[in-house]
Each structure stands twice: as C-alpha cells, then as structure tokens.
PDB file of C-alpha atoms and ligand atoms in Angstrom:
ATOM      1  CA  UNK A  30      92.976  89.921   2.572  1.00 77.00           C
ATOM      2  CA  UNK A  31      95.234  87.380   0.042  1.00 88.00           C
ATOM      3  CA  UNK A  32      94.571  83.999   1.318  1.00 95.00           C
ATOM      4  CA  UNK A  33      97.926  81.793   1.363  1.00 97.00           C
ATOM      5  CA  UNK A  34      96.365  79.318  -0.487  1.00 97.00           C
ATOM      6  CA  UNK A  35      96.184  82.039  -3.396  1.00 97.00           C
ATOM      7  CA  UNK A  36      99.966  82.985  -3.204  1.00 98.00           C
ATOM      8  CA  UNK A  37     100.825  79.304  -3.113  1.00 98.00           C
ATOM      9  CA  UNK A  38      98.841  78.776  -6.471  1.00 98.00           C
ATOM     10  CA  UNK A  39     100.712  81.741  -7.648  1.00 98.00           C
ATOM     11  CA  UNK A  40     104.477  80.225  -6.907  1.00 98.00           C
ATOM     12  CA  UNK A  41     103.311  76.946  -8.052  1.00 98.00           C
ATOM     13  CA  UNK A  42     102.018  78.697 -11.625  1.00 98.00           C
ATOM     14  CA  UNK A  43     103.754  81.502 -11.687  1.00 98.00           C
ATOM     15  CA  UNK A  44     106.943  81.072  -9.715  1.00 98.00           C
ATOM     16  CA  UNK A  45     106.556  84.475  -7.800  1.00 98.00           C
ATOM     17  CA  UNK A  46     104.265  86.766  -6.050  1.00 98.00           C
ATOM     18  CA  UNK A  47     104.675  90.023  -4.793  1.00 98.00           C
ATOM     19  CA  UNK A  48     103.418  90.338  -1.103  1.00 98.00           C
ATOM     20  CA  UNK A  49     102.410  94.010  -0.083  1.00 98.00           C
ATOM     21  CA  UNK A  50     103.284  95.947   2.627  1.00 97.00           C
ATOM     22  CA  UNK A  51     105.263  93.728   4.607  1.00 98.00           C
ATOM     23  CA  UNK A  52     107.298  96.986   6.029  1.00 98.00           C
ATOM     24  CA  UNK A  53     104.324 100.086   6.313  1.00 98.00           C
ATOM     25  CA  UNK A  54     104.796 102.318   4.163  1.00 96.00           C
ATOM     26  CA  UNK A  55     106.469 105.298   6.914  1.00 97.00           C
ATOM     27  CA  UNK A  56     108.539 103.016   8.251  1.00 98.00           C
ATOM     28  CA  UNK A  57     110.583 101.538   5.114  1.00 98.00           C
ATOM     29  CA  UNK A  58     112.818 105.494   4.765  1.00 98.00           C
ATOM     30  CA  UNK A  59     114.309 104.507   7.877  1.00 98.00           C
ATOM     31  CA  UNK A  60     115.184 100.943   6.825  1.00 98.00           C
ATOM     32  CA  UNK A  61     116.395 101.793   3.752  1.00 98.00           C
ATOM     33  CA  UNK A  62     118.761 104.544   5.338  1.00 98.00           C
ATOM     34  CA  UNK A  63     120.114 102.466   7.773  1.00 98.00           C
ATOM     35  CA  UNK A  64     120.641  99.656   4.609  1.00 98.00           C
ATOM     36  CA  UNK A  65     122.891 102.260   2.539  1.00 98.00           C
ATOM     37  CA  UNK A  66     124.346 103.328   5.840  1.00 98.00           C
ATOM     38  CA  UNK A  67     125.505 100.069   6.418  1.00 98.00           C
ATOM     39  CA  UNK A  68     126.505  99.221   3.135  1.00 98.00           C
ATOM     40  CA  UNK A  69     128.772 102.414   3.095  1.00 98.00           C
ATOM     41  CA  UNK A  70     130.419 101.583   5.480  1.00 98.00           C
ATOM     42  CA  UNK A  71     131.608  98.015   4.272  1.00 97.00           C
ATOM     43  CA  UNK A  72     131.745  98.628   0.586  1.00 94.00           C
ATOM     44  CA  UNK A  73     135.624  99.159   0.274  1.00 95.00           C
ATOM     45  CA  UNK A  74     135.688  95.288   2.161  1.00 94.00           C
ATOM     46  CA  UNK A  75     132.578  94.008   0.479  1.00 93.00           C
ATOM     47  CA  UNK A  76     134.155  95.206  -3.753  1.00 90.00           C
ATOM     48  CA  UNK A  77     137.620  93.704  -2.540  1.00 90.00           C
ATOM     49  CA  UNK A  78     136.023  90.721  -1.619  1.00 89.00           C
ATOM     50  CA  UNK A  79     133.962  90.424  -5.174  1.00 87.00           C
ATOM     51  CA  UNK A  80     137.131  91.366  -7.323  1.00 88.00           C
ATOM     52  CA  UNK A  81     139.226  88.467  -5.508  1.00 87.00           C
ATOM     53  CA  UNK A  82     136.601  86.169  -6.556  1.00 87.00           C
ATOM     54  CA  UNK A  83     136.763  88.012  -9.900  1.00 89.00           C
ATOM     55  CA  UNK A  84     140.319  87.340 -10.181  1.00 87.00           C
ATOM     56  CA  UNK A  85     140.055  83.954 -10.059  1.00 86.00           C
ATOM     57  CA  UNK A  86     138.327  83.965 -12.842  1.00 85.00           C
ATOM     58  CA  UNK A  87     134.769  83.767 -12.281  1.00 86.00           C
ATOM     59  CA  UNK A  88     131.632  86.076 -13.204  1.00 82.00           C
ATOM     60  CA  UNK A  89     129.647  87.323 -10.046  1.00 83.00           C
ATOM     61  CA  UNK A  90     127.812  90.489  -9.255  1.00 81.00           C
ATOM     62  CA  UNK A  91     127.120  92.845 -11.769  1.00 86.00           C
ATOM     63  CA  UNK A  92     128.844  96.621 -12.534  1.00 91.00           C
ATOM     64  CA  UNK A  93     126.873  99.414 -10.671  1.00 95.00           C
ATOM     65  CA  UNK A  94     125.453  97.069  -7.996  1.00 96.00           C
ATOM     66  CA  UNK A  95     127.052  97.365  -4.671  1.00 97.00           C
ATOM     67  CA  UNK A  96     126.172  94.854  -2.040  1.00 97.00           C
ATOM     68  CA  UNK A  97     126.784  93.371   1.516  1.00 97.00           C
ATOM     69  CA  UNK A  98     126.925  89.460   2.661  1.00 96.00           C
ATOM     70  CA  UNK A  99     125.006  89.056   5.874  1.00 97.00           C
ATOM     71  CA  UNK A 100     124.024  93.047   6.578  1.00 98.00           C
ATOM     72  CA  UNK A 101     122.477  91.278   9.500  1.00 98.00           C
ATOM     73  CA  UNK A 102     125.825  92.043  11.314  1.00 98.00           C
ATOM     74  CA  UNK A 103     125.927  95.260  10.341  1.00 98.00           C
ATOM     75  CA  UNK A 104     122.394  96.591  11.283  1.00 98.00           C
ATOM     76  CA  UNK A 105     119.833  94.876  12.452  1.00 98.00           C
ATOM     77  CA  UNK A 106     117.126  97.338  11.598  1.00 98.00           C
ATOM     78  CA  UNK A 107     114.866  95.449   9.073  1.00 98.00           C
ATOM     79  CA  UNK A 108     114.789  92.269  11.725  1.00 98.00           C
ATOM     80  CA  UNK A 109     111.186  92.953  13.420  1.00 98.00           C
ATOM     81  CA  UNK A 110     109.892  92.022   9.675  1.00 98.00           C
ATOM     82  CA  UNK A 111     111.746  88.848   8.628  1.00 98.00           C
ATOM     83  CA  UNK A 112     109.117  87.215  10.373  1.00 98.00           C
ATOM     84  CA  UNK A 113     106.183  88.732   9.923  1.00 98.00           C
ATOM     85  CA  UNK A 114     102.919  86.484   9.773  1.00 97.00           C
ATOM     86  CA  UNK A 115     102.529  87.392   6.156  1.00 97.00           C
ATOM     87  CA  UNK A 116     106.176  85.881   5.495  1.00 98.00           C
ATOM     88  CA  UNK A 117     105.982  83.165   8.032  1.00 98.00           C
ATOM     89  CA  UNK A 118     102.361  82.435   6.626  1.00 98.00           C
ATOM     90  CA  UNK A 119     103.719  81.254   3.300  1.00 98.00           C
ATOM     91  CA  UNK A 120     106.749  79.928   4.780  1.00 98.00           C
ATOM     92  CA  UNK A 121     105.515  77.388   6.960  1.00 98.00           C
ATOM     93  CA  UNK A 122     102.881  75.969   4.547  1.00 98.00           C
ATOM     94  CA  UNK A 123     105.797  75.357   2.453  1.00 98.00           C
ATOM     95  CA  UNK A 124     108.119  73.857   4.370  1.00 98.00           C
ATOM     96  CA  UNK A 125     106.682  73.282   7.468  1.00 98.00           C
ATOM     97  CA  UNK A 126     108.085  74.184  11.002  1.00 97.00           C
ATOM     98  CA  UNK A 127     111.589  74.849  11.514  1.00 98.00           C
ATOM     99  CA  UNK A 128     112.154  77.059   8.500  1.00 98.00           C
ATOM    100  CA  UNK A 129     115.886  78.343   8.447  1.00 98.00           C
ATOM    101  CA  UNK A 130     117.268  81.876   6.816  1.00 98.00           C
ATOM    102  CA  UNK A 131     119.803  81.214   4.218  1.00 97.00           C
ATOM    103  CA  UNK A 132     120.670  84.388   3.079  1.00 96.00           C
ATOM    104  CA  UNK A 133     120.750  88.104   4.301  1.00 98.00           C
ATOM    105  CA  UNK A 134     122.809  90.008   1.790  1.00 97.00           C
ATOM    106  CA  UNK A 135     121.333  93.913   0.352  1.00 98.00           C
ATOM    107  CA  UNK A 136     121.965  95.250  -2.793  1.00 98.00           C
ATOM    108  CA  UNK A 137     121.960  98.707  -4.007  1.00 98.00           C
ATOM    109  CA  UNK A 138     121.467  98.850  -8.154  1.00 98.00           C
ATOM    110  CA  UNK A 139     123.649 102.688  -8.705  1.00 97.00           C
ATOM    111  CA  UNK A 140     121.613 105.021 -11.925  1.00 98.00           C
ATOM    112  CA  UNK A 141     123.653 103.223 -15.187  1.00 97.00           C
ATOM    113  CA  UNK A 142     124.264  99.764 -13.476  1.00 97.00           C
ATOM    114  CA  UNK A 143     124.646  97.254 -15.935  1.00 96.00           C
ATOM    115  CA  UNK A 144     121.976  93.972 -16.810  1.00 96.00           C
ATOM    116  CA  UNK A 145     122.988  91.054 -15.639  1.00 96.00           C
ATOM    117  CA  UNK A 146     123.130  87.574 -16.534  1.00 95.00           C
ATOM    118  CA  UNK A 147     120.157  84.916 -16.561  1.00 97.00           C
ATOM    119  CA  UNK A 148     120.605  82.318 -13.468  1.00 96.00           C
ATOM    120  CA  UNK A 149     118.706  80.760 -10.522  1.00 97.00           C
ATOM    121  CA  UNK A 150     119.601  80.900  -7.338  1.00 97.00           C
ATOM    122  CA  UNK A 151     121.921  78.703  -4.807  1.00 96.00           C
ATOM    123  CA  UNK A 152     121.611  75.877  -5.179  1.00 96.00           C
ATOM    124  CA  UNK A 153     120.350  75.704  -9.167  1.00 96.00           C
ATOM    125  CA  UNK A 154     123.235  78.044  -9.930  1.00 91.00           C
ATOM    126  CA  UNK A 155     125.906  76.156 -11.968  1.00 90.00           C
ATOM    127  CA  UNK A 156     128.252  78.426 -12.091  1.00 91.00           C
ATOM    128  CA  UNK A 157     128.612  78.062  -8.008  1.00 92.00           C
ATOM    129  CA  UNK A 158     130.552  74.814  -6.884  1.00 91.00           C
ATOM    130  CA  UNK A 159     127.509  73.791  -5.300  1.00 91.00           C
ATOM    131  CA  UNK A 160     124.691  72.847  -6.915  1.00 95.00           C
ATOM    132  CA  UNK A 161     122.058  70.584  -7.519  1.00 95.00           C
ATOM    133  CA  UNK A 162     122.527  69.008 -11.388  1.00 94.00           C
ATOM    134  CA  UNK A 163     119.660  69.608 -13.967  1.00 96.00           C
ATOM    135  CA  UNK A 164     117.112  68.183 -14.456  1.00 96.00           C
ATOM    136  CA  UNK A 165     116.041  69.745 -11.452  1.00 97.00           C
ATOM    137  CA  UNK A 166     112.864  68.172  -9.980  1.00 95.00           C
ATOM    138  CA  UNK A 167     109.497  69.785  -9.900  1.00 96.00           C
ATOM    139  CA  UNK A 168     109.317  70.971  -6.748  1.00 97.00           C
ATOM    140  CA  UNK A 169     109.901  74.247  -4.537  1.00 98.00           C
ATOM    141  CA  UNK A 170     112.835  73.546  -2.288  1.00 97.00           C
ATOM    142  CA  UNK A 171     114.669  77.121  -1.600  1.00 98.00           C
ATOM    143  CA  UNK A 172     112.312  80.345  -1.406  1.00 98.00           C
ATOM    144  CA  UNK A 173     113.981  83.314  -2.579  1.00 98.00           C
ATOM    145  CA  UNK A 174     112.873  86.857  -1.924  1.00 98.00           C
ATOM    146  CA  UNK A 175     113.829  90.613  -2.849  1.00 98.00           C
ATOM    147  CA  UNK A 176     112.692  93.109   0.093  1.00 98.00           C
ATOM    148  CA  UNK A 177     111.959  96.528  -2.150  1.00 98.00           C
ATOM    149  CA  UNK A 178     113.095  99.368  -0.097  1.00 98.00           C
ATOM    150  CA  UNK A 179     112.237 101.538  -2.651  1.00 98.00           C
ATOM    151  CA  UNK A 180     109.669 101.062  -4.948  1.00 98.00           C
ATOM    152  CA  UNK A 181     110.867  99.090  -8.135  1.00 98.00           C
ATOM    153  CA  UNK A 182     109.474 100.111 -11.295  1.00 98.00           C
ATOM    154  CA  UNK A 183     110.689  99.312 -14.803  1.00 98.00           C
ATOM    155  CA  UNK A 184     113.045 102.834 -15.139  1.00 98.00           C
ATOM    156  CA  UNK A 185     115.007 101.860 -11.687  1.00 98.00           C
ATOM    157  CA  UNK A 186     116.045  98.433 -12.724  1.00 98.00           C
ATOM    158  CA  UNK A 187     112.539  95.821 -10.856  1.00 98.00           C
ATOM    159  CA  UNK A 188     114.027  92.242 -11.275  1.00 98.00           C
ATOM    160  CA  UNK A 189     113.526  90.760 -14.981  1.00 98.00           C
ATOM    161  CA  UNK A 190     112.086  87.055 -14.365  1.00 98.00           C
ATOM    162  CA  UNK A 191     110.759  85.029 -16.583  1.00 98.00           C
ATOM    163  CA  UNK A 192     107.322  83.849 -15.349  1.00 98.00           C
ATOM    164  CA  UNK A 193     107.067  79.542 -15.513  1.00 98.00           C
ATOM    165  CA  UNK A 194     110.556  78.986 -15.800  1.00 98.00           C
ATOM    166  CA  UNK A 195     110.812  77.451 -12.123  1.00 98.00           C
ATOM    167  CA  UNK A 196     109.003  74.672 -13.544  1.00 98.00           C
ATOM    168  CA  UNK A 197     111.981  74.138 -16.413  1.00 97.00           C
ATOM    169  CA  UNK A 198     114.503  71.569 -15.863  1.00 96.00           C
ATOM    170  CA  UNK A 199     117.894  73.805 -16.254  1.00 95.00           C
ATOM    171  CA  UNK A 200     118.694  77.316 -16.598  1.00 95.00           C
ATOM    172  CA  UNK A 201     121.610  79.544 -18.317  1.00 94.00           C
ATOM    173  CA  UNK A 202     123.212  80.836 -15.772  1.00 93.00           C
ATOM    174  CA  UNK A 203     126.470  78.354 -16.866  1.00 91.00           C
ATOM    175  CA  UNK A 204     125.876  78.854 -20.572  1.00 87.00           C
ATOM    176  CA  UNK A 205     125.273  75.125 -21.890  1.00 83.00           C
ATOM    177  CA  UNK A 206     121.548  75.900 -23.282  1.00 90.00           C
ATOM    178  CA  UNK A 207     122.206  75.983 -26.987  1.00 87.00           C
ATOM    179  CA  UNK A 208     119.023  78.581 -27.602  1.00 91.00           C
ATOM    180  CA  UNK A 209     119.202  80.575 -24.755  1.00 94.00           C
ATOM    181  CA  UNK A 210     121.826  83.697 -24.807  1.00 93.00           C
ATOM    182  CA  UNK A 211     122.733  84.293 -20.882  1.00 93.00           C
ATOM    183  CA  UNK A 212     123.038  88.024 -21.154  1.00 93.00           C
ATOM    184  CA  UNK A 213     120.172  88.982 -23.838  1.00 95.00           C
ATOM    185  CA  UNK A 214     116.783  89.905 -23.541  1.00 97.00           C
ATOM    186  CA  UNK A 215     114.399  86.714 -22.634  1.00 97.00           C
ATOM    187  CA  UNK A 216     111.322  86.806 -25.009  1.00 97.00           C
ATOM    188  CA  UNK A 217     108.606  86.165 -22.232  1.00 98.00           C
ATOM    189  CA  UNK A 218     110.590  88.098 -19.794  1.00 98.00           C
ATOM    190  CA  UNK A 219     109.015  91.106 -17.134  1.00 98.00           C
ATOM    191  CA  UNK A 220     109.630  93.618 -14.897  1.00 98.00           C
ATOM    192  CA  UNK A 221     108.808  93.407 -11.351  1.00 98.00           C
ATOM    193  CA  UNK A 222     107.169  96.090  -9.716  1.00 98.00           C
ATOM    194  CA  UNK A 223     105.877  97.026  -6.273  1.00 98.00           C
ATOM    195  CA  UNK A 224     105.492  99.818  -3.459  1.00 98.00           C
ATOM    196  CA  UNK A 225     108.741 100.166  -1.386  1.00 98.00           C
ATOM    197  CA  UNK A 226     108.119  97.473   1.469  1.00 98.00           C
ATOM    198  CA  UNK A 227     106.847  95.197  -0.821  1.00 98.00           C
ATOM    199  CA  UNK A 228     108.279  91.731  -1.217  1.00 98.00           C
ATOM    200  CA  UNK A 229     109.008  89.329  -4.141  1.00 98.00           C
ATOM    201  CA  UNK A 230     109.469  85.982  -3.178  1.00 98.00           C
ATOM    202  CA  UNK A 231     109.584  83.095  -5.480  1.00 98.00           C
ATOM    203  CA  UNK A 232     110.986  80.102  -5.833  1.00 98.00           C
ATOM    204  CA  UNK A 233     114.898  80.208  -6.421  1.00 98.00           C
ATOM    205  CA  UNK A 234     114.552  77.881  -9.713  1.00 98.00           C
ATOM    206  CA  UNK A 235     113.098  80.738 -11.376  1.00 98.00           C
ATOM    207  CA  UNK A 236     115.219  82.596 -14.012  1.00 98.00           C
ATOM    208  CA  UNK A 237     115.832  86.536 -12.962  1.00 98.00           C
ATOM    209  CA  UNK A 238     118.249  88.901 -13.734  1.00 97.00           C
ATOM    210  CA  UNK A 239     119.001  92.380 -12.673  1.00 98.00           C
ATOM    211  CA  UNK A 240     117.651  95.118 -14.824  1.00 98.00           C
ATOM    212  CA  UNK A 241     119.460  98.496 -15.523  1.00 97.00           C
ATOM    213  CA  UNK A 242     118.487 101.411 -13.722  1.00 98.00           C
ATOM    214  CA  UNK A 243     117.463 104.147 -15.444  1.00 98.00           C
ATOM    215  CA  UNK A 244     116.489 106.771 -12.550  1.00 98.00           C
ATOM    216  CA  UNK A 245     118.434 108.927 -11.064  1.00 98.00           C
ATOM    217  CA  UNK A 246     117.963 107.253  -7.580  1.00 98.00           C
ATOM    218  CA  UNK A 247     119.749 103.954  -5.894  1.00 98.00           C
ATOM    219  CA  UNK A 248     117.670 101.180  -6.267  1.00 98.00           C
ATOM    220  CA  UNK A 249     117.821  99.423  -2.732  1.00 98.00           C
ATOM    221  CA  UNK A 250     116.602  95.876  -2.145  1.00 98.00           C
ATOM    222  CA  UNK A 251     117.729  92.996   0.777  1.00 98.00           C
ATOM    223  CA  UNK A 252     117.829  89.758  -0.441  1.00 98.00           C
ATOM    224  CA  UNK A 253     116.666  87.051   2.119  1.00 98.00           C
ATOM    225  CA  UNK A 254     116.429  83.424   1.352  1.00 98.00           C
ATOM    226  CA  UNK A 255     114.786  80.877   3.282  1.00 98.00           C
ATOM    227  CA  UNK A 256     115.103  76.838   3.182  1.00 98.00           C
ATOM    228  CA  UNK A 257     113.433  74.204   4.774  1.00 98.00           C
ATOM    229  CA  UNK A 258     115.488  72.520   7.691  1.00 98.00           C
ATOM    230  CA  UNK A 259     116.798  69.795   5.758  1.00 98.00           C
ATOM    231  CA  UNK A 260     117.986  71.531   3.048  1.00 98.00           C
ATOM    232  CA  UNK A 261     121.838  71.635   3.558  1.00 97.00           C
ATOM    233  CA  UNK A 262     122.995  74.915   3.589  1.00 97.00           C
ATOM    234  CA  UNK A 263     126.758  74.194   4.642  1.00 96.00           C
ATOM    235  CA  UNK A 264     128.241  74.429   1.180  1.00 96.00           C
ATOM    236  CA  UNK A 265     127.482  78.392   1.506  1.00 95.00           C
ATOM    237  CA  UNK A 266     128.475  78.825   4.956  1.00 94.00           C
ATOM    238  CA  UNK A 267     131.994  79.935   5.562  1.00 92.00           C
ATOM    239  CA  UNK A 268     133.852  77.730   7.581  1.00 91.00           C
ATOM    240  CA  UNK A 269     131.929  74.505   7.209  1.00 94.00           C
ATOM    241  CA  UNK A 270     133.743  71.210   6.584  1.00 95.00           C
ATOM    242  CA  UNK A 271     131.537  71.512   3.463  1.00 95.00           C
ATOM    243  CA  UNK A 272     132.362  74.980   2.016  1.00 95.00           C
ATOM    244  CA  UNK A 273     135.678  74.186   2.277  1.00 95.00           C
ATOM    245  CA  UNK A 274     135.704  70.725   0.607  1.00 96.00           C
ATOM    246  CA  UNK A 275     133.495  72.211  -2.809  1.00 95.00           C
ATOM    247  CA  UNK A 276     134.147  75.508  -2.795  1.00 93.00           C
ATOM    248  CA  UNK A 277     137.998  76.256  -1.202  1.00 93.00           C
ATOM    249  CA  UNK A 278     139.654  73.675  -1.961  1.00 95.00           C
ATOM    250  CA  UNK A 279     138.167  73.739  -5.359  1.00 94.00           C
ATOM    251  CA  UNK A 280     139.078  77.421  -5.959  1.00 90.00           C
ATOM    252  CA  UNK A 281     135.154  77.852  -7.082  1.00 90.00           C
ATOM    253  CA  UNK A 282     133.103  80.335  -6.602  1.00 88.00           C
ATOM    254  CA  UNK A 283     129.543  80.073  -4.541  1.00 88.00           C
ATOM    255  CA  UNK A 284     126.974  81.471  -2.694  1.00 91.00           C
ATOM    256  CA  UNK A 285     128.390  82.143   0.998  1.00 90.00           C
ATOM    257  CA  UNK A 286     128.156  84.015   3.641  1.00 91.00           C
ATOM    258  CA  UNK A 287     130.067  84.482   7.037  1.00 94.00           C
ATOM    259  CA  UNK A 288     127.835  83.225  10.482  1.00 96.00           C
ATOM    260  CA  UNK A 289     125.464  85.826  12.187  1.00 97.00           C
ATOM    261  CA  UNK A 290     127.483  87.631  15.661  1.00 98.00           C
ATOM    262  CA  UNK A 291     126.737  85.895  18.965  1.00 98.00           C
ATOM    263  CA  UNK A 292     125.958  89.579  20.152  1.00 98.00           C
ATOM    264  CA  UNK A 293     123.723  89.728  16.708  1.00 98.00           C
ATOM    265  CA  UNK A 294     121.639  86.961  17.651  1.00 98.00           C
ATOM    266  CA  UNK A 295     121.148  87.333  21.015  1.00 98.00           C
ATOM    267  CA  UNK A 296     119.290  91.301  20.162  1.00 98.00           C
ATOM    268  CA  UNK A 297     117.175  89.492  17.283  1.00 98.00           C
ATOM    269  CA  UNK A 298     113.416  89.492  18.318  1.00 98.00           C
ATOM    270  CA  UNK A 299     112.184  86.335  19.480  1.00 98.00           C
ATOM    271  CA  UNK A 300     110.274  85.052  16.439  1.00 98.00           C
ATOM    272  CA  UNK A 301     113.278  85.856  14.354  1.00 98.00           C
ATOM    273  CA  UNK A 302     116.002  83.660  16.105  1.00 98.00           C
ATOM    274  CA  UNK A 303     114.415  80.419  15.385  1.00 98.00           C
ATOM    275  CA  UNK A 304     115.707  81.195  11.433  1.00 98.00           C
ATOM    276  CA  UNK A 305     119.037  81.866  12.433  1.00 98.00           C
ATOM    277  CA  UNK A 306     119.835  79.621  15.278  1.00 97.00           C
ATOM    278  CA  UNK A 307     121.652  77.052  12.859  1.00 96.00           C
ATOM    279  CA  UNK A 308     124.244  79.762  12.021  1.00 94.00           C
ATOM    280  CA  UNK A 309     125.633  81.519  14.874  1.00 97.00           C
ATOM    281  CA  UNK A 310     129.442  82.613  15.247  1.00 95.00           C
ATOM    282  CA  UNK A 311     130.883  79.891  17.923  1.00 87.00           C
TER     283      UNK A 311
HETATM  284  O1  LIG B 648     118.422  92.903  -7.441  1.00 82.07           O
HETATM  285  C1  LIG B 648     117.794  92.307  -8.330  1.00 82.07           C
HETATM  286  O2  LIG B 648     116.912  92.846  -8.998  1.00 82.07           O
HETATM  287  C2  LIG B 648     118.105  90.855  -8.624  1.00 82.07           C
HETATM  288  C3  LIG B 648     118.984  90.213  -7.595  1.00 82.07           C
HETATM  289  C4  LIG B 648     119.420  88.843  -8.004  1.00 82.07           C
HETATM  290  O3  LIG B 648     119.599  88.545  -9.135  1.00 82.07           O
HETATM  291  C5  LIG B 648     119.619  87.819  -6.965  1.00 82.07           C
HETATM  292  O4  LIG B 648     119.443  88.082  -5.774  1.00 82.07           O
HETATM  293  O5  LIG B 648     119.950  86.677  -7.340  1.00 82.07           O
END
C-alpha cells in the first residue's frame, strides 16, 4: 500500500505520479466503450467547435486526437471513480476540504496522430486568455490528471512530460523561451506509462505534450482536473461574467467548458457531487 505522504513527495519532486488501479482492471473495457461511444456521437459538434476556434486564429488540439468538453453530460459511466479514496486521498491533503472538478473532457489519440506542442495546463497556459503570468510561484495550485483507459505505452502515444519542470517559472506553450523549441523533442523528456485504469496526475505547471501513436489501436484517456475551492475557475466556464469579459469579448481562446445537466448531477453518486456542485446548469 503507497502511503500519500509518498505520492505527495513524488508531485513535489517529480511533478507526477502514476496511481494504479483506480478503475479494476475488468471493469475499465466497459468505460472505455461507453467513452468512444460517447465521443462518436458528438464528434461532428465537438471538431466544428475546435476549427471555429481554429479559425480565429489560434493553435488548440492536435491532428488525430478527437475529444469531448464535459463527457460528463454525455455518459456518466466513469463517475463511481472520480472519487475514489485513492483520488480523494491525495486530493484533500492538497487542498483541503471542498475540492472542486475543473475539467471533464476525454480524448481519443487515432494510430498516426500528430505530437503536440509543449504547454501547462489552465491556468499556466499563455496561449489561453486566462492565465496566471510567469514567474509562476512554487507551489501546486491546479492538479491535473489523465485517466488511461487503455494502457499507455511509448508505441500508443503515453504523455511526454518533462519530469521537474513544475518547479520552473514559465513554460513554452506561447513561444517566448528563447532556448526552448515548442514543438521539438525536450532533452530530459519521458513517456508515461501505466495499466489501463491507471491514473497520472500531476501538477498542471508541469510541461507535457501528446505523443504520436504508433499502434494500431485508439489511445483513450479522460482528462479530469481538480482545484482547490478558491481557485477561480470562472474564466473557463461558459457563461460566466468572467469568460465572457477575457475570453469573448477578447476573441481569445481558453480552457472552457459548458456547466454539468441538472438531470446529470442529480444521478452523480453522492461522494461525487460535492466536486461539481459549483457548476450546475441553472
Ligand atoms: O493525451 C495526452 O497524452 C496529453 C493531454 C494533454 O496534453 C492535456 O490534457 O493537456
């Protein structure tokens, strides 16, 4: 048994960890199904929505990776883990109580998808309108995490991160760092790998970037974020006073997602709807 105290030394060292078997092993087919399922059935919705964003000029996504925002509303079927003690575990000794979800998108990386770029993730991203400025301060304030629903390995495209970096005071992800080539090979960078229903998490400063698959299979990952209470998520939330001040009415691009269905929430296992309660479709 990992102690938490271990995993925090790891995200305080390393800037990740890969926690084990937080879906058992027979039951991660059925998520993963019901993730491309769902996917399928939004992708014409979900590409139109990234080329719009695309046509206005900015760089998101990357080629052979389809995705949904909030997949939460379009099956709920990976919701009896989000909150899992060995999630919540971690969670809470970071942040404390009241621990909010910030994110519920999946991705699916096609065979042939291409690299993409260097960044960190909302809110060290400065190529989103929101952002916090560099230098960032030393200390863990967003935890991201990739849910592998199948294994990832280094032919199928397991996130390239760059262990330490979380602790650096700026990343590429606008361009700006005179040494540091967005879209090229990192010298120190890795590979994650893990069993399907394994989970990276680590803190969003750290630089990662999706790898080409070279199987023959989908690669098929959710990406959950979660944020201490007081972290202010607005600026990524769709229809907030806030979202539209920095990111409409500036014509940027961010992070964002649309709220979580009323009839969404209300099915969400107990332990689950504290994380979502701030974001709930009036
Ligand atoms: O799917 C991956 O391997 C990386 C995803 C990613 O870059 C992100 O969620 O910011």
């Amino acid at each position: 048994m990992i102690s938490v105290s271990h995993i925090l030394e790891k995200l305080k060292r390393d800037g990740f960890y890969v926690v084990e078997n937080v879906i058992p092993e027979n039951e991660v087919d059925a998520v993963r199904q019901a993730i491309v399922a769902a996917q399928a059935r939004k992708h014409a919705e979900s590409e139109a929505a990234l080329a719009a964003t695309r046509a206005r000029g900015h760089r998101v996504g990357a080629e052979g990776v389809a995705s949904l925002r909030q997949v939460i509303n379009e099956t709920q079927v990976f919701t009896p883990y989000l909150a899992s003690r060995k999630m919540m575990d971690v969670i809470d000794a970071l942040f404390g109580p009241y621990a909010r979800v910030s994110c519920t998108d999946c991705v699916i990386n096609y065979p042939g998808n291409e690299r993409g770029y260097w960044h960190a993730d909302w809110p060290y991203n400065a190529t989103n309108a929101s952002h916090i400025p560099s230098p960032y301060p030393d200390a863990l304030l967003h935890l991201s995490s990739i849910w592998m629903l199948t294994a990832f390995n280094e032919k199928n495209g397991g996130t390239f991160l760059v262990p330490g970096s979380h602790r650096w005071l700026d990343n590429p992800a606008a361009g700006g760092m005179d040494d540091v080539d967005q879209d090229a090979p990192y010298p120190s960078e890795m590979q994650v790998k893990g069993a399907a229903g394994s989970v990276l998490i680590y803190d969003s400063r750290l630089w990662h970037a999706v790898a080409s698959n070279q199987s023959d299979q989908p690669r098929v990952a959710l990406i959950v974020r979660y944020a201490p209470w007081w972290l202010n998520l607005n600026p990524s939330h769709i229809g907030k006073p806030e979202h539209e001040m920095m990111v409409v009415e500036t014509g940027g691009k961010n992070y964002e997602s649309m709220p979580l269905q009323k009839e969404v929430y209300d099915g969400l296992p107990e332990d689950v709807k504290p994380l979502y309660r701030h974001w709930i479709e009036q």
